[in-house]
């Protein structure tokens, strides 16, 4: 049977870039992109799908003979703290619906995005081990930790091939960030390119694990294409790439824009950042399926700025 891909949250920060990457691999007609909102610039097959509704997911899976599901729909950390109960419902009910519909309809593989937010303040701050116990303090982190265990449960109980990554903060030029704590870094690049002063909602020393979009997408595809027997973690894999704080980001941007100014006004998001690791250990992903990042802070900064300059030029043309 031909591979047919369903992606939920296809208009999100990661979802929209992942959709294009999957279209390139499987063909534009073999990727069914879904979301609760439509993006006018989207090219390909799009359907409205509210993933909290089990019947709707089942319908789309059956209608299109779906073989793999990438479940990218979620509310992120900072937005999640504004609406904890809704975040729990959206993040958990949608994933349970995906798992159950996938089990019933014989889906071959499911991808589940987890996050560094699964760790809590008790975890070692540096090089946090993948298997350290999880006591997250945000509802987003709680929902992701629960989701990881559901993924493992469906694998152990039903043999459903669910694979998952704990993403660091994802930085990309393709899409605007939406409600995360690590999103300050994406914004900082936009302000730098526009020649404006950036007010950072984290303090200068708030070091967090981050990853460039290109590496995040490649990691997702490599994990999903790895042979089944290579996948030994069925909760979620740590993937590490770059760790930096706002002051280090400012220094990297200043090499290209020497006049760039960043001022600091930490808000409630600082508390979220304080509960997360500074850096995480990804030895298990490197060993099991060969994960290796390509971009460091300098390479990412050059690439981000190059693309954002082009984007703003096209917008203003
Ligand atoms: C967020 O900041 O909420 C996300 C994440 C680290 O999962 N980018």
XYZ file of C-alpha atoms and ligand atoms in Angstrom:
325
model
C 0.000 0.000 0.000
C 1.217 3.536 -0.866
C 2.285 5.738 2.096
C -0.379 8.342 2.822
C 0.390 10.891 5.512
C -1.974 12.764 7.853
C -0.611 15.766 9.702
C -2.541 17.605 12.418
C -1.586 21.156 13.428
C -0.255 21.651 9.906
C -0.382 25.441 10.186
C 1.697 25.600 13.348
C 5.330 26.671 13.718
C 6.745 23.178 13.142
C 3.731 21.656 11.400
C 3.850 23.961 8.390
C 7.545 23.332 7.695
C 7.165 19.610 8.333
C 4.215 19.473 5.911
C 6.385 20.833 3.085
C 9.200 18.395 3.909
C 6.733 15.483 3.872
C 5.207 16.688 0.590
C 8.716 16.620 -0.921
C 9.251 13.052 0.241
C 5.824 11.480 -0.356
C 4.386 13.725 -3.084
C 1.992 16.637 -2.631
C -1.120 14.460 -3.131
C -0.066 11.959 -0.484
C 0.056 14.412 2.418
C -3.242 15.443 3.997
C -2.592 18.613 5.992
C -5.172 19.445 8.662
C -5.711 22.206 11.198
C -8.523 24.147 12.835
C -7.486 27.233 10.872
C -6.664 27.739 7.205
C -3.580 29.482 5.862
C -4.283 31.207 2.527
C -0.736 30.625 1.257
C -0.930 26.849 1.833
C -0.276 24.665 -1.213
C -1.471 21.068 -1.262
C -4.318 19.031 0.155
C -5.836 20.748 3.212
C -8.805 19.779 5.395
C -10.272 21.389 8.475
C -9.915 18.972 11.371
C -10.673 19.471 15.044
C -8.591 16.670 16.556
C -10.575 16.797 19.815
C -13.343 15.107 17.822
C -12.626 11.378 17.509
C -15.149 10.849 14.710
C -13.536 13.524 12.534
C -10.078 11.954 12.861
C -11.492 8.518 12.062
C -13.278 9.930 9.031
C -10.125 11.535 7.590
C -8.038 8.392 8.218
C -10.606 6.179 6.461
C -11.430 8.603 3.662
C -7.787 8.981 2.595
C -6.432 5.507 3.440
C -3.919 7.114 5.792
C -0.891 4.989 6.740
C 1.122 7.402 8.957
C 0.100 10.213 11.320
C 2.158 13.187 12.506
C 0.258 14.728 15.412
C 1.625 18.271 15.653
C -1.447 20.055 17.114
C -0.746 21.415 20.619
C -0.877 24.481 22.854
C 2.650 25.527 23.947
C 4.055 26.387 27.374
C 3.374 30.110 27.821
C -0.105 30.047 26.240
C -0.808 26.881 28.221
C -0.340 28.665 31.545
C -3.081 31.141 30.559
C -5.609 28.328 30.025
C -4.471 25.201 31.901
C -7.627 23.084 31.620
C -8.125 23.791 27.949
C -4.457 23.021 27.301
C -4.779 19.661 29.044
C -7.859 18.882 26.968
C -6.377 19.981 23.647
C -2.970 18.378 24.153
C -4.147 15.115 25.703
C -7.560 14.412 24.215
C -6.312 14.997 20.692
C -3.398 12.605 21.187
C -5.600 9.917 22.731
C -7.939 10.274 19.751
C -5.013 9.897 17.345
C -3.674 6.839 19.179
C -7.027 5.113 19.388
C -7.994 5.870 15.765
C -4.526 4.687 14.676
C -4.902 1.434 16.609
C -8.348 0.731 15.194
C -7.428 1.557 11.595
C -4.037 -0.190 11.473
C -1.890 2.941 11.062
C 1.735 1.928 10.456
C 3.511 4.763 12.315
C 2.596 7.712 14.525
C 4.815 10.694 15.362
C 4.351 12.531 18.672
C 6.203 15.774 19.460
C 7.290 16.020 23.087
C 9.430 18.750 24.612
C 12.208 19.652 27.054
C 9.253 20.998 29.098
C 8.716 17.490 30.522
C 11.532 18.124 33.027
C 11.000 19.952 36.319
C 13.160 21.950 38.724
C 14.491 18.796 40.396
C 16.261 17.602 37.227
C 19.978 18.289 36.762
C 20.288 21.597 34.882
C 23.131 20.608 32.596
C 23.223 17.672 30.234
C 19.963 16.362 31.720
C 19.756 12.584 31.178
C 16.907 11.288 29.026
C 15.718 8.871 31.686
C 15.651 11.301 34.626
C 12.247 11.272 36.324
C 9.767 13.902 35.175
C 8.067 16.404 37.465
C 7.072 19.270 35.151
C 5.557 22.412 36.647
C 3.686 23.671 33.569
C 0.483 22.158 32.221
C 2.170 21.914 28.824
C 5.025 19.886 30.348
C 2.535 17.722 32.250
C 0.573 17.068 29.073
C 3.718 16.095 27.150
C 4.955 13.789 29.937
C 1.542 12.085 29.993
C 1.566 11.842 26.195
C 4.973 10.141 26.234
C 3.613 7.504 28.585
C 0.534 6.989 26.430
C 2.817 6.526 23.411
C 4.759 3.878 25.301
C 1.517 2.236 26.470
C 0.107 1.927 22.939
C 3.403 0.458 21.755
C 3.634 -2.090 24.573
C -0.041 -3.013 24.678
C -1.023 -2.890 20.992
C 2.292 -2.828 19.099
C 1.441 0.595 17.601
C 4.689 2.039 16.200
C 4.661 5.422 17.952
C 7.876 7.466 17.816
C 8.624 10.677 19.631
C 11.203 13.442 20.093
C 11.635 15.900 22.948
C 12.170 19.079 20.958
C 14.260 21.888 22.399
C 13.024 25.420 21.532
C 12.683 25.454 17.741
C 14.001 28.487 15.858
C 13.004 29.052 12.241
C 12.517 31.839 9.697
C 9.605 30.130 7.924
C 6.843 30.704 10.484
C 5.948 32.934 13.401
C 6.233 31.376 16.819
C 3.048 30.756 18.773
C 2.961 30.940 22.558
C 6.204 29.237 23.612
C 8.792 30.296 26.201
C 11.734 29.738 23.849
C 10.084 31.937 21.195
C 11.934 35.027 22.421
C 14.864 33.844 20.298
C 12.831 33.848 17.056
C 11.493 37.322 17.870
C 14.983 38.642 18.590
C 16.068 37.829 15.027
C 13.007 39.592 13.565
C 13.697 42.745 15.597
C 17.376 42.683 14.611
C 16.556 42.460 10.905
C 13.977 45.269 11.214
C 16.604 47.409 13.006
C 14.500 47.671 16.170
C 15.323 47.249 19.862
C 14.126 43.929 21.249
C 12.588 43.646 24.713
C 13.300 40.161 25.993
C 10.813 38.509 28.363
C 13.563 36.300 29.841
C 16.576 37.482 31.818
C 20.005 37.620 30.163
C 21.317 34.468 31.874
C 18.315 32.207 31.049
C 20.100 29.421 29.195
C 17.858 26.970 27.329
C 18.250 24.082 24.864
C 17.425 25.199 21.307
C 17.479 23.737 17.795
C 17.389 25.220 14.299
C 14.284 24.329 12.275
C 16.308 22.489 9.602
C 17.808 20.194 12.229
C 14.428 19.706 13.964
C 12.722 18.655 10.716
C 15.611 16.397 9.697
C 15.566 14.742 13.147
C 11.827 14.082 12.803
C 12.203 12.490 9.381
C 15.278 10.473 10.345
C 13.503 9.125 13.423
C 10.432 8.162 11.384
C 12.537 6.517 8.662
C 14.781 4.583 11.059
C 14.294 0.802 11.062
C 11.818 -0.308 13.729
C 14.402 -2.345 15.613
C 16.583 0.764 16.037
C 13.864 2.510 18.046
C 14.434 1.396 21.612
C 12.868 4.370 23.401
C 9.082 4.383 23.145
C 8.434 7.296 25.495
C 10.501 10.042 23.811
C 14.083 10.731 22.688
C 16.074 13.743 23.892
C 17.610 15.565 20.939
C 20.130 18.280 21.735
C 21.627 20.871 19.464
C 22.540 24.350 20.750
C 22.214 25.819 24.242
C 22.472 29.547 24.796
C 21.090 32.418 26.860
C 19.682 35.750 25.561
C 22.996 37.538 26.145
C 24.841 34.961 24.039
C 22.178 35.240 21.334
C 22.567 39.026 21.372
C 26.348 38.658 20.970
C 25.869 36.320 17.975
C 23.367 38.696 16.305
C 25.621 41.694 17.039
C 28.366 40.181 14.902
C 26.077 40.851 11.910
C 24.154 43.842 13.293
C 26.623 45.634 15.619
C 23.974 48.213 16.607
C 21.424 45.575 17.710
C 19.996 46.347 21.165
C 18.285 43.925 23.538
C 16.741 45.063 26.825
C 15.386 42.773 29.524
C 11.922 42.776 31.104
C 11.441 39.244 32.483
C 7.800 38.239 33.024
C 5.978 35.026 34.056
C 7.811 33.132 31.312
C 11.065 33.449 33.268
C 9.608 31.110 35.893
C 8.818 28.576 33.157
C 12.378 28.854 31.802
C 13.756 28.392 35.341
C 11.991 25.041 35.583
C 13.652 23.668 32.406
C 17.162 22.328 31.780
C 19.970 24.501 30.392
C 21.088 21.631 28.188
C 20.044 18.019 27.654
C 21.874 14.771 26.974
C 20.988 13.133 23.657
C 23.426 10.197 23.708
C 20.607 7.654 23.333
C 19.274 9.237 20.089
C 22.824 9.435 18.725
C 23.414 5.776 19.537
C 20.046 4.307 18.487
C 19.377 6.035 15.165
C 22.406 8.230 14.498
C 21.105 11.685 15.464
C 23.590 14.519 14.943
C 22.808 18.260 14.679
C 24.330 20.392 11.906
C 23.776 23.970 13.104
C 25.596 25.792 15.907
C 24.643 29.284 17.108
C 26.793 31.064 14.543
C 25.631 29.007 11.549
C 21.979 29.328 12.634
C 22.308 33.098 13.103
C 23.786 33.590 9.635
C 21.089 31.462 8.000
C 18.197 33.020 9.964
C 19.271 36.541 9.121
C 19.864 35.728 5.454
C 16.332 34.303 5.121
C 14.588 36.960 7.206
C 16.194 39.729 5.129
C 14.798 38.044 1.992
C 11.356 37.613 3.616
C 11.122 41.280 4.607
C 12.371 42.385 1.193
C 9.657 40.328 -0.564
C 6.989 41.592 1.867
C 7.956 45.225 1.255
C 8.449 44.882 -2.520
C 7.818 26.201 24.284
O 8.627 27.097 24.559
O 6.744 26.045 24.871
C 8.208 25.203 23.224
C 8.921 24.023 23.801
C 10.243 24.170 24.403
O 8.387 22.955 23.775
N 9.015 25.827 22.226
